[in-house]
Amino acid sequence: MTFSILIKNGKAVIENEVKVKDILVLDGKIHKIEDNINTKASKIIDASGKVVIPGGVDIHTHFNLHAGCYIAQDNFYTGTVAAACGGTTTIVDHIGFGPEGCGLMQPIEKYHEYADGNSVVDFSFHGVFQHVNEKILNEIPKVIDAGITSFKAYMVYDYALGDEQILKLMLKLKKHGGLLAVHCENNKVAKFYKNSFLAEGKTEPVYHAKSRNDICEAEAVNRMICLSKIAGNAPLYIVHVSSKASIDYIKLAQMGSHCVIAETCPQYLLLDESLYYNVDGMKYILTPPLRKNHNLTVLWNSINREYISTVASDHCPFNYNLRKQAADNDFSRCPNGLPGVETRIPLMFSEGVMNFKISLKRFVEINCTNPAKVTGLYPKKGVLREGSDADIVIIDPDKKVTLSNSMLHQNVDYTPYEGFELQGYPVLTMSNGEIIVENNKFLGQKGRGKFLKRKTGIFE
Ligand code: DUC
Ligand code: ZN
């Protein structure tokens, strides 16, 4: 007998409307969405007074990341349990680098070892470029054929790529329908200021922010936009945009109908640079750093004006205890990154929708639909539509939650949002027709998530 679930009377966010609907789930798919479905079902869920959305799609996580001598706290099991409990049902992970000189497939194969049999939600990876040569360029079509259609390039860190290398990548990717996602910061500027501050003994967390300021990011954003224009308007995805200065360039590029897609993260919308002056300022070391407060309003407005298309977590957790010990209040010795995969949907719903900063429809677009489109997963993922995977999240808008790390499932000893008062929280997460979280309790099986082969060429 086939298992069916009928979700009744929920306020459903379907493609162009927000309306009370019934949703029938059959064999892991959304079978029917109608005003009133009266049929027998194996299970009936009364969603009266609740909001029903497509499962969240988080296209920027760093599970199992090896960063120098540190390993990020969450692996594909703990990280995806946390994701599911926070209303996210699809992950596209930014994989770490492989050994020096390795091909494109090698780190991807390593990440299959990490994720297969562990992930509890469906997943994919972005490929990563750590060097560029003929062999790498020739490998691109093969990787795209294997269903990995987006790739990351860094303008900073050990494998920072130069303009010529990035240009070659864009030309090749454009030809094969791939997408380049870029971490934009000016490497030389960031290194110069970091070394100058250290030489002057200025090691406190705030010097992390001062060493790589908004213009250091915006210069690189603008350079990338120019390079993608030079490459014949090659599609460009800019990860974790944090500042007004960057938005100014992005806006200009988009007005010229250039395919530049911008992502931001909850931390850049909700936290600011002043936190670096706190005694626990090390908790907030991430790259790009938190910005001055006026940037936050610009980012929220940019979501509404559609300069920003996606919100991702950039989940990259390191314990605060480790940060304290390893770094001894020296920002340059602190591993970079914040946890956020579990809190992305709850924060964006409460701070965004319930605080009237964004509409419910826009909330779903930036957290579910657009991330799925950008990564070639739409309409399988990211939308409540007949025939789509039954990845469905029910949010109770009346539920009040004081966020604390003790209620979260992530494997890290703090949340940057401790004490945030949330209005509304996910109460049920369904993945491929299976209820895997109910009332913040994970009910699924380890390894139930499947690798997703992605399509090319659909970005927006
Ligand atoms: N920034 C971080 O803070 N962590 C992971 C990678 C990155 O770019
Ligand atoms: Zn990242």
CSV table of C-alpha atoms and ligand atoms in Angstrom, one decimal:
chain,number,residue,atom,x,y,z
A,1,MET,CA,0.0,0.0,0.0
A,2,THR,CA,1.3,3.4,-0.8
A,3,PHE,CA,1.7,5.9,2.0
A,4,SER,CA,0.0,9.2,1.7
A,5,ILE,CA,-0.1,12.3,3.8
A,6,LEU,CA,-2.8,15.0,3.6
A,7,ILE,CA,-1.9,18.4,5.0
A,8,LYS,CA,-5.1,20.3,5.5
A,9,ASN,CA,-5.9,24.0,5.8
A,10,GLY,CA,-2.4,25.4,6.0
A,11,LYS,CA,-1.5,28.9,4.7
A,12,ALA,CA,0.6,27.6,1.8
A,13,VAL,CA,3.1,29.6,-0.1
A,14,ILE,CA,2.7,28.3,-3.6
A,15,GLU,CA,4.3,29.9,-6.7
A,16,ASN,CA,2.4,33.1,-7.1
A,17,GLU,CA,0.0,33.1,-4.2
A,18,VAL,CA,-0.2,32.7,-0.5
A,19,LYS,CA,-3.5,30.9,0.2
A,20,VAL,CA,-5.1,28.4,2.5
A,21,LYS,CA,-4.8,25.0,0.6
A,22,ASP,CA,-4.8,21.3,1.1
A,23,ILE,CA,-1.7,19.4,0.0
A,24,LEU,CA,-1.8,15.7,-0.8
A,25,VAL,CA,1.6,13.8,-0.7
A,26,LEU,CA,1.9,10.5,-2.3
A,27,ASP,CA,5.0,8.3,-2.9
A,28,GLY,CA,7.4,11.1,-1.9
A,29,LYS,CA,5.9,13.7,-4.3
A,30,ILE,CA,3.4,16.5,-4.0
A,31,HIS,CA,0.5,14.8,-5.7
A,32,LYS,CA,-2.2,17.5,-5.5
A,33,ILE,CA,-2.6,21.1,-4.2
A,34,GLU,CA,-6.2,22.2,-4.1
A,35,ASP,CA,-8.5,24.4,-2.0
A,36,ASN,CA,-10.2,21.4,-0.5
A,37,ILE,CA,-9.1,17.8,-0.8
A,38,ASN,CA,-11.4,15.2,0.7
A,39,THR,CA,-9.7,11.9,0.3
A,40,LYS,CA,-8.5,9.1,2.6
A,41,ALA,CA,-4.9,9.3,3.5
A,42,SER,CA,-2.5,7.3,5.7
A,43,LYS,CA,-2.0,10.4,7.8
A,44,ILE,CA,-3.8,13.7,8.0
A,45,ILE,CA,-2.1,16.8,9.4
A,46,ASP,CA,-4.2,19.7,10.5
A,47,ALA,CA,-2.2,22.8,9.6
A,48,SER,CA,-4.8,25.4,10.5
A,49,GLY,CA,-3.2,28.6,11.6
A,50,LYS,CA,0.2,27.4,10.3
A,51,VAL,CA,2.3,28.4,7.4
A,52,VAL,CA,3.3,25.8,4.8
A,53,ILE,CA,6.4,26.3,2.7
A,54,PRO,CA,8.7,24.3,0.5
A,55,GLY,CA,11.7,22.9,2.4
A,56,GLY,CA,14.5,25.3,2.7
A,57,VAL,CA,17.4,25.0,0.2
A,58,ASP,CA,20.7,26.1,1.7
A,59,ILE,CA,23.3,26.4,-1.1
A,60,HIS,CA,26.2,27.5,1.1
A,61,THR,CA,27.4,25.2,3.8
A,62,HIS,CA,30.9,23.9,4.8
A,63,PHE,CA,30.4,20.4,6.3
A,64,ASN,CA,33.5,18.4,7.1
A,65,LEU,CA,35.7,21.4,6.2
A,66,HIS,CA,39.4,21.0,6.9
A,67,ALA,CA,40.7,24.5,7.4
A,68,GLY,CA,44.4,24.4,8.1
A,69,CYS,CA,44.8,22.5,11.4
A,70,TYR,CA,41.1,22.9,12.3
A,71,ILE,CA,38.1,20.8,11.2
A,72,ALA,CA,34.7,22.4,11.1
A,73,GLN,CA,32.5,20.9,13.9
A,74,ASP,CA,29.6,19.6,11.7
A,75,ASN,CA,29.9,16.6,9.4
A,76,PHE,CA,27.2,15.6,6.9
A,77,TYR,CA,25.2,13.8,9.6
A,78,THR,CA,25.2,16.4,12.4
A,79,GLY,CA,25.0,19.2,10.0
A,80,THR,CA,22.1,17.9,8.0
A,81,VAL,CA,20.2,16.9,11.2
A,82,ALA,CA,20.6,20.5,12.3
A,83,ALA,CA,19.5,21.7,8.8
A,84,ALA,CA,16.4,19.5,8.9
A,85,CYS,CA,15.4,20.7,12.4
A,86,GLY,CA,15.7,24.2,11.2
A,87,GLY,CA,13.5,23.6,8.2
A,88,THR,CA,16.1,23.0,5.5
A,89,THR,CA,15.7,19.9,3.3
A,90,THR,CA,18.4,20.5,0.6
A,91,ILE,CA,22.0,21.3,1.0
A,92,VAL,CA,24.6,22.3,-1.7
A,93,ASP,CA,27.9,22.2,0.1
A,94,HIS,CA,31.0,24.2,-0.7
A,95,ILE,CA,33.6,21.4,-0.6
A,96,GLY,CA,37.1,21.9,0.7
A,97,PHE,CA,40.3,21.7,-1.3
A,98,GLY,CA,42.0,18.5,-2.3
A,99,PRO,CA,45.7,17.8,-2.3
A,100,GLU,CA,48.0,20.2,-4.1
A,101,GLY,CA,47.8,19.7,-7.9
A,102,CYS,CA,44.7,17.4,-7.7
A,103,GLY,CA,42.0,17.3,-10.4
A,104,LEU,CA,38.5,18.5,-10.1
A,105,MET,CA,36.9,15.1,-9.3
A,106,GLN,CA,39.2,14.2,-6.5
A,107,PRO,CA,37.8,16.4,-3.8
A,108,ILE,CA,34.3,15.6,-5.1
A,109,GLU,CA,34.9,11.9,-4.6
A,110,LYS,CA,36.2,12.6,-1.1
A,111,TYR,CA,33.0,14.5,-0.3
A,112,HIS,CA,30.9,11.6,-1.5
A,113,GLU,CA,32.7,9.6,1.1
A,114,TYR,CA,31.7,12.2,3.7
A,115,ALA,CA,28.1,12.6,2.6
A,116,ASP,CA,26.9,9.3,1.2
A,117,GLY,CA,25.4,7.2,4.0
A,118,ASN,CA,25.5,10.2,6.4
A,119,SER,CA,23.4,13.0,5.0
A,120,VAL,CA,19.8,13.0,6.3
A,121,VAL,CA,18.5,15.4,3.6
A,122,ASP,CA,19.2,15.5,-0.2
A,123,PHE,CA,22.4,17.1,-1.1
A,124,SER,CA,24.9,18.2,-3.8
A,125,PHE,CA,28.3,19.9,-3.9
A,126,HIS,CA,29.7,22.9,-5.7
A,127,GLY,CA,33.0,21.9,-7.4
A,128,VAL,CA,36.0,23.9,-6.4
A,129,PHE,CA,38.8,25.4,-8.4
A,130,GLN,CA,42.1,25.5,-6.6
A,131,HIS,CA,44.3,26.0,-9.6
A,132,VAL,CA,43.6,26.5,-13.3
A,133,ASN,CA,45.4,24.6,-16.1
A,134,GLU,CA,44.4,22.8,-19.3
A,135,LYS,CA,43.7,19.6,-17.5
A,136,ILE,CA,41.3,21.3,-15.1
A,137,LEU,CA,39.6,23.2,-17.9
A,138,ASN,CA,39.1,20.0,-19.9
A,139,GLU,CA,37.6,18.2,-16.9
A,140,ILE,CA,34.8,20.8,-16.5
A,141,PRO,CA,32.4,19.2,-19.0
A,142,LYS,CA,32.8,15.8,-17.4
A,143,VAL,CA,32.0,17.2,-13.9
A,144,ILE,CA,29.0,19.1,-15.3
A,145,ASP,CA,27.8,15.8,-16.9
A,146,ALA,CA,28.1,14.2,-13.5
A,147,GLY,CA,25.5,16.7,-12.2
A,148,ILE,CA,27.7,19.2,-10.6
A,149,THR,CA,26.9,22.4,-12.4
A,150,SER,CA,28.3,25.1,-10.2
A,151,PHE,CA,31.8,25.8,-9.0
A,152,LYS,CA,33.5,27.9,-6.4
A,153,ALA,CA,36.5,30.2,-6.9
A,154,TYR,CA,38.2,32.1,-4.1
A,155,MET,CA,39.9,35.5,-4.7
A,156,VAL,CA,41.5,35.1,-1.2
A,157,TYR,CA,43.1,32.4,0.9
A,158,ASP,CA,45.8,29.9,-0.1
A,159,TYR,CA,44.3,29.1,-3.5
A,160,ALA,CA,43.3,32.6,-4.4
A,161,LEU,CA,42.9,32.8,-8.2
A,162,GLY,CA,44.1,35.6,-10.3
A,163,ASP,CA,42.1,37.6,-13.0
A,164,GLU,CA,43.5,35.6,-15.9
A,165,GLN,CA,42.6,32.2,-14.3
A,166,ILE,CA,39.1,33.4,-13.4
A,167,LEU,CA,38.6,34.7,-17.0
A,168,LYS,CA,39.6,31.3,-18.4
A,169,LEU,CA,37.1,29.6,-16.1
A,170,MET,CA,34.3,31.9,-16.9
A,171,LEU,CA,34.8,31.4,-20.7
A,172,LYS,CA,34.8,27.6,-20.3
A,173,LEU,CA,31.8,27.5,-17.9
A,174,LYS,CA,29.7,29.8,-20.1
A,175,LYS,CA,30.3,27.4,-23.0
A,176,HIS,CA,29.1,24.4,-21.0
A,177,GLY,CA,26.3,26.1,-19.0
A,178,GLY,CA,28.1,26.0,-15.6
A,179,LEU,CA,27.9,28.7,-13.0
A,180,LEU,CA,30.9,30.3,-11.2
A,181,ALA,CA,30.3,31.2,-7.5
A,182,VAL,CA,33.0,33.6,-6.2
A,183,HIS,CA,34.2,34.6,-2.8
A,184,CYS,CA,35.1,38.3,-3.6
A,185,GLU,CA,37.7,40.1,-1.5
A,186,ASN,CA,41.0,41.8,-2.5
A,187,ASN,CA,43.6,39.4,-1.3
A,188,LYS,CA,46.5,41.8,-1.4
A,189,VAL,CA,44.7,44.5,0.6
A,190,ALA,CA,43.5,42.0,3.2
A,191,LYS,CA,47.0,40.6,3.6
A,192,PHE,CA,48.6,44.0,3.8
A,193,TYR,CA,46.3,45.3,6.5
A,194,LYS,CA,46.5,42.0,8.5
A,195,ASN,CA,50.3,42.1,8.5
A,196,SER,CA,50.4,45.9,9.4
A,197,PHE,CA,48.0,45.5,12.3
A,198,LEU,CA,49.8,42.4,13.6
A,199,ALA,CA,53.2,44.3,13.4
A,200,GLU,CA,51.6,47.1,15.5
A,201,GLY,CA,50.3,44.5,18.0
A,202,LYS,CA,46.7,45.2,17.1
A,203,THR,CA,45.4,41.7,17.3
A,204,GLU,CA,41.9,42.2,18.9
A,205,PRO,CA,38.9,40.8,16.9
A,206,VAL,CA,37.9,44.2,15.6
A,207,TYR,CA,41.1,44.4,13.6
A,208,HIS,CA,39.8,41.4,11.6
A,209,ALA,CA,37.0,43.7,10.4
A,210,LYS,CA,39.3,46.6,9.8
A,211,SER,CA,41.8,44.6,7.8
A,212,ARG,CA,39.2,43.6,5.2
A,213,ASN,CA,36.7,46.3,5.1
A,214,ASP,CA,33.7,46.9,2.8
A,215,ILE,CA,35.7,48.4,0.0
A,216,CYS,CA,38.1,45.5,0.1
A,217,GLU,CA,35.1,43.3,-0.7
A,218,ALA,CA,33.5,45.8,-3.2
A,219,GLU,CA,36.7,46.2,-5.3
A,220,ALA,CA,36.8,42.4,-5.8
A,221,VAL,CA,33.0,42.3,-6.5
A,222,ASN,CA,33.4,45.0,-9.2
A,223,ARG,CA,36.5,43.3,-10.7
A,224,MET,CA,34.5,40.0,-10.9
A,225,ILE,CA,31.6,41.7,-12.6
A,226,CYS,CA,34.0,43.3,-15.1
A,227,LEU,CA,35.6,39.9,-15.8
A,228,SER,CA,32.3,38.2,-16.3
A,229,LYS,CA,31.3,41.0,-18.8
A,230,ILE,CA,34.6,40.5,-20.6
A,231,ALA,CA,33.8,36.8,-20.8
A,232,GLY,CA,30.6,37.7,-22.8
A,233,ASN,CA,28.3,38.2,-19.8
A,234,ALA,CA,29.2,34.8,-18.3
A,235,PRO,CA,26.7,34.2,-15.4
A,236,LEU,CA,28.2,35.1,-12.0
A,237,TYR,CA,27.1,34.2,-8.5
A,238,ILE,CA,28.6,36.3,-5.7
A,239,VAL,CA,28.5,34.5,-2.4
A,240,HIS,CA,28.0,36.1,1.0
A,241,VAL,CA,27.6,39.8,0.0
A,242,SER,CA,28.0,41.8,3.2
A,243,SER,CA,28.1,45.5,2.3
A,244,LYS,CA,26.4,48.5,0.7
A,245,ALA,CA,29.5,49.2,-1.3
A,246,SER,CA,29.2,45.8,-3.0
A,247,ILE,CA,25.5,46.2,-3.6
A,248,ASP,CA,26.2,49.5,-5.4
A,249,TYR,CA,28.2,47.6,-8.1
A,250,ILE,CA,25.8,44.7,-8.2
A,251,LYS,CA,22.9,47.0,-8.8
A,252,LEU,CA,24.6,48.7,-11.6
A,253,ALA,CA,25.5,45.4,-13.3
A,254,GLN,CA,22.0,44.1,-13.0
A,255,MET,CA,20.5,47.3,-14.5
A,256,GLY,CA,22.6,46.5,-17.6
A,257,SER,CA,20.8,43.1,-17.7
A,258,HIS,CA,24.0,41.3,-16.8
A,259,CYS,CA,23.5,37.9,-15.1
A,260,VAL,CA,24.9,38.7,-11.7
A,261,ILE,CA,23.3,36.9,-8.8
A,262,ALA,CA,23.9,38.0,-5.3
A,263,GLU,CA,23.7,35.9,-2.1
A,264,THR,CA,23.7,37.2,1.5
A,265,CYS,CA,23.5,35.5,4.9
A,266,PRO,CA,21.5,36.0,8.1
A,267,GLN,CA,24.7,37.1,9.9
A,268,TYR,CA,25.1,40.1,7.6
A,269,LEU,CA,21.4,41.0,8.0
A,270,LEU,CA,21.3,40.7,11.8
A,271,LEU,CA,24.7,41.2,13.4
A,272,ASP,CA,27.1,44.1,13.1
A,273,GLU,CA,30.7,45.0,13.7
A,274,SER,CA,30.1,46.3,17.2
A,275,LEU,CA,30.1,42.7,18.4
A,276,TYR,CA,33.9,42.6,17.9
A,277,TYR,CA,34.3,44.9,20.9
A,278,ASN,CA,32.6,42.4,23.2
A,279,VAL,CA,34.7,40.1,25.4
A,280,ASP,CA,33.6,37.2,23.3
A,281,GLY,CA,34.3,39.0,20.0
A,282,MET,CA,36.2,36.0,18.7
A,283,LYS,CA,32.8,34.2,18.3
A,284,TYR,CA,32.1,36.4,15.3
A,285,ILE,CA,35.3,36.0,13.3
A,286,LEU,CA,34.2,35.1,9.8
A,287,THR,CA,35.1,36.2,6.3
A,288,PRO,CA,33.9,38.7,5.1
A,289,PRO,CA,33.6,40.1,8.6
A,290,LEU,CA,30.5,41.7,10.1
A,291,ARG,CA,30.0,45.3,8.9
A,292,LYS,CA,28.9,48.6,10.3
A,293,ASN,CA,25.3,48.8,11.2
A,294,HIS,CA,24.1,51.0,8.3
A,295,ASN,CA,24.8,48.1,5.9
A,296,LEU,CA,22.1,45.9,7.4
A,297,THR,CA,19.2,48.1,6.2
A,298,VAL,CA,20.7,48.3,2.8
A,299,LEU,CA,20.9,44.5,2.6
A,300,TRP,CA,17.3,44.0,3.7
A,301,ASN,CA,16.2,46.6,1.1
A,302,SER,CA,18.3,44.8,-1.5
A,303,ILE,CA,16.4,41.7,-0.8
A,304,ASN,CA,13.1,43.5,-1.5
A,305,ARG,CA,14.4,45.3,-4.6
A,306,GLU,CA,15.7,41.9,-5.9
A,307,TYR,CA,19.4,42.9,-6.1
A,308,ILE,CA,19.9,40.0,-3.7
A,309,SER,CA,18.3,36.8,-4.8
A,310,THR,CA,19.3,34.2,-2.2
A,311,VAL,CA,20.0,33.9,1.5
A,312,ALA,CA,22.4,31.0,2.5
A,313,SER,CA,24.0,30.2,5.9
A,314,ASP,CA,27.7,29.9,5.1
A,315,HIS,CA,27.6,27.4,8.0
A,316,CYS,CA,31.2,26.9,9.1
A,317,PRO,CA,31.2,26.2,12.8
A,318,PHE,CA,34.2,26.2,15.2
A,319,ASN,CA,33.8,25.9,18.9
A,320,TYR,CA,34.2,29.1,20.9
A,321,ASN,CA,36.4,27.2,23.4
A,322,LEU,CA,38.8,26.2,20.6
A,323,ARG,CA,38.8,29.8,19.3
A,324,LYS,CA,39.7,31.1,22.7
A,325,GLN,CA,42.5,28.6,23.2
A,326,ALA,CA,43.9,28.6,19.7
A,327,ALA,CA,43.7,32.3,19.1
A,328,ASP,CA,44.5,33.9,22.5
A,329,ASN,CA,42.6,37.0,21.3
A,330,ASP,CA,44.5,37.2,18.1
A,331,PHE,CA,42.1,37.4,15.1
A,332,SER,CA,44.7,36.1,12.7
A,333,ARG,CA,44.9,32.8,14.6
A,334,CYS,CA,41.2,32.2,14.9
A,335,PRO,CA,39.5,29.8,12.4
A,336,ASN,CA,36.9,31.7,10.4
A,337,GLY,CA,33.2,30.9,10.2
A,338,LEU,CA,29.9,30.9,12.0
A,339,PRO,CA,27.3,28.3,12.6
A,340,GLY,CA,23.9,29.0,10.9
A,341,VAL,CA,22.4,26.1,9.0
A,342,GLU,CA,19.8,25.4,11.7
A,343,THR,CA,18.8,29.1,12.4
A,344,ARG,CA,18.6,30.4,8.8
A,345,ILE,CA,14.9,29.7,8.2
A,346,PRO,CA,13.7,30.5,11.8
A,347,LEU,CA,15.7,33.8,11.8
A,348,MET,CA,14.6,34.9,8.4
A,349,PHE,CA,11.0,34.0,9.2
A,350,SER,CA,10.9,35.8,12.5
A,351,GLU,CA,13.2,38.8,11.9
A,352,GLY,CA,12.1,39.1,8.2
A,353,VAL,CA,8.5,38.2,7.9
A,354,MET,CA,7.1,38.6,11.4
A,355,ASN,CA,9.0,42.0,11.7
A,356,PHE,CA,7.6,43.1,8.4
A,357,LYS,CA,10.9,43.5,6.7
A,358,ILE,CA,10.0,41.1,3.9
A,359,SER,CA,6.8,39.4,2.7
A,360,LEU,CA,6.1,35.7,3.2
A,361,LYS,CA,6.4,35.3,-0.6
A,362,ARG,CA,9.8,36.9,-0.8
A,363,PHE,CA,10.9,34.8,2.3
A,364,VAL,CA,10.2,31.7,0.3
A,365,GLU,CA,11.8,33.0,-2.9
A,366,ILE,CA,15.2,33.9,-1.2
A,367,ASN,CA,15.4,30.8,1.1
A,368,CYS,CA,13.9,28.1,-1.1
A,369,THR,CA,12.9,28.8,-4.7
A,370,ASN,CA,15.8,31.0,-5.9
A,371,PRO,CA,18.5,28.9,-4.4
A,372,ALA,CA,17.0,25.9,-6.1
A,373,LYS,CA,16.8,27.8,-9.4
A,374,VAL,CA,20.4,29.0,-9.2
A,375,THR,CA,21.7,25.5,-8.6
A,376,GLY,CA,19.6,23.7,-11.2
A,377,LEU,CA,17.4,21.9,-8.7
A,378,TYR,CA,14.1,23.7,-9.6
A,379,PRO,CA,11.3,22.6,-9.8
A,380,LYS,CA,12.2,19.3,-8.2
A,381,LYS,CA,13.2,21.4,-5.1
A,382,GLY,CA,12.3,24.8,-3.7
A,383,VAL,CA,8.6,25.0,-4.7
A,384,LEU,CA,5.2,23.6,-3.6
A,385,ARG,CA,4.0,22.3,-7.0
A,386,GLU,CA,2.3,19.1,-8.1
A,387,GLY,CA,5.0,16.7,-9.2
A,388,SER,CA,7.8,18.3,-7.1
A,389,ASP,CA,9.5,16.4,-4.3
A,390,ALA,CA,7.4,16.4,-1.1
A,391,ASP,CA,10.0,18.5,0.8
A,392,ILE,CA,7.6,20.6,3.0
A,393,VAL,CA,8.0,22.6,6.1
A,394,ILE,CA,5.3,23.7,8.5
A,395,ILE,CA,6.0,26.8,10.5
A,396,ASP,CA,3.9,27.8,13.6
A,397,PRO,CA,3.8,31.6,13.5
A,398,ASP,CA,2.4,31.7,17.0
A,399,LYS,CA,5.3,29.8,18.6
A,400,LYS,CA,7.6,31.9,20.6
A,401,VAL,CA,11.2,30.7,21.0
A,402,THR,CA,14.1,32.2,22.8
A,403,LEU,CA,17.0,30.9,20.8
A,404,SER,CA,19.7,29.1,22.8
A,405,ASN,CA,22.4,26.7,21.7
A,406,SER,CA,21.0,24.1,24.0
A,407,MET,CA,17.9,23.7,21.9
A,408,LEU,CA,19.8,23.4,18.7
A,409,HIS,CA,21.2,20.2,17.1
A,410,GLN,CA,24.4,21.6,15.5
A,411,ASN,CA,27.6,20.2,17.0
A,412,VAL,CA,29.1,23.4,18.2
A,413,ASP,CA,29.3,25.1,21.6
A,414,TYR,CA,27.6,28.4,20.8
A,415,THR,CA,25.1,30.2,18.5
A,416,PRO,CA,25.8,33.8,17.5
A,417,TYR,CA,22.0,34.3,18.1
A,418,GLU,CA,21.8,33.3,21.7
A,419,GLY,CA,18.9,35.0,23.4
A,420,PHE,CA,17.2,36.2,20.2
A,421,GLU,CA,13.4,36.2,20.8
A,422,LEU,CA,11.8,34.5,17.8
A,423,GLN,CA,8.2,34.8,16.8
A,424,GLY,CA,7.4,31.6,14.8
A,425,TYR,CA,9.4,28.4,14.4
A,426,PRO,CA,9.3,25.3,12.2
A,427,VAL,CA,7.3,22.5,13.8
A,428,LEU,CA,7.4,19.9,11.1
A,429,THR,CA,9.9,19.0,8.3
A,430,MET,CA,9.1,16.5,5.6
A,431,SER,CA,11.7,15.3,3.1
A,432,ASN,CA,10.6,13.2,0.1
A,433,GLY,CA,7.3,12.6,1.8
A,434,GLU,CA,8.8,11.4,5.1
A,435,ILE,CA,8.3,13.3,8.3
A,436,ILE,CA,11.8,13.7,9.6
A,437,VAL,CA,11.4,16.3,12.2
A,438,GLU,CA,8.4,17.0,14.5
A,439,ASN,CA,8.5,19.6,17.3
A,440,ASN,CA,12.3,20.0,17.1
A,441,LYS,CA,12.9,16.2,17.4
A,442,PHE,CA,14.7,14.5,14.6
A,443,LEU,CA,13.0,11.3,13.6
A,444,GLY,CA,14.8,10.3,10.4
A,445,GLN,CA,17.5,7.7,9.5
A,446,LYS,CA,21.1,8.5,9.1
A,447,GLY,CA,22.1,8.4,5.4
A,448,ARG,CA,18.5,8.7,4.0
A,449,GLY,CA,19.5,11.8,2.0
A,450,LYS,CA,20.3,11.3,-1.7
A,451,PHE,CA,22.9,12.9,-4.0
A,452,LEU,CA,21.2,15.3,-6.4
A,453,LYS,CA,22.3,15.5,-10.0
A,454,ARG,CA,21.8,19.0,-11.0
A,455,LYS,CA,20.8,20.7,-14.3
A,456,THR,CA,22.6,23.5,-16.2
A,457,GLY,CA,21.6,26.8,-17.6
A,458,ILE,CA,18.7,27.8,-15.4
A,459,PHE,CA,19.8,30.6,-13.1
A,460,GLU,CA,16.8,32.8,-12.5
B,1,DUC,N1,34.4,32.4,5.3
B,1,DUC,C1,34.2,31.9,6.5
B,1,DUC,O1,34.1,32.7,7.4
B,1,DUC,N2,34.2,30.6,6.7
B,1,DUC,C2,34.4,29.7,5.6
B,1,DUC,C3,34.8,30.2,4.4
B,1,DUC,C4,34.7,31.6,4.2
B,1,DUC,O2,34.9,32.1,3.2
B,2,ZN,ZN,31.6,29.9,2.7
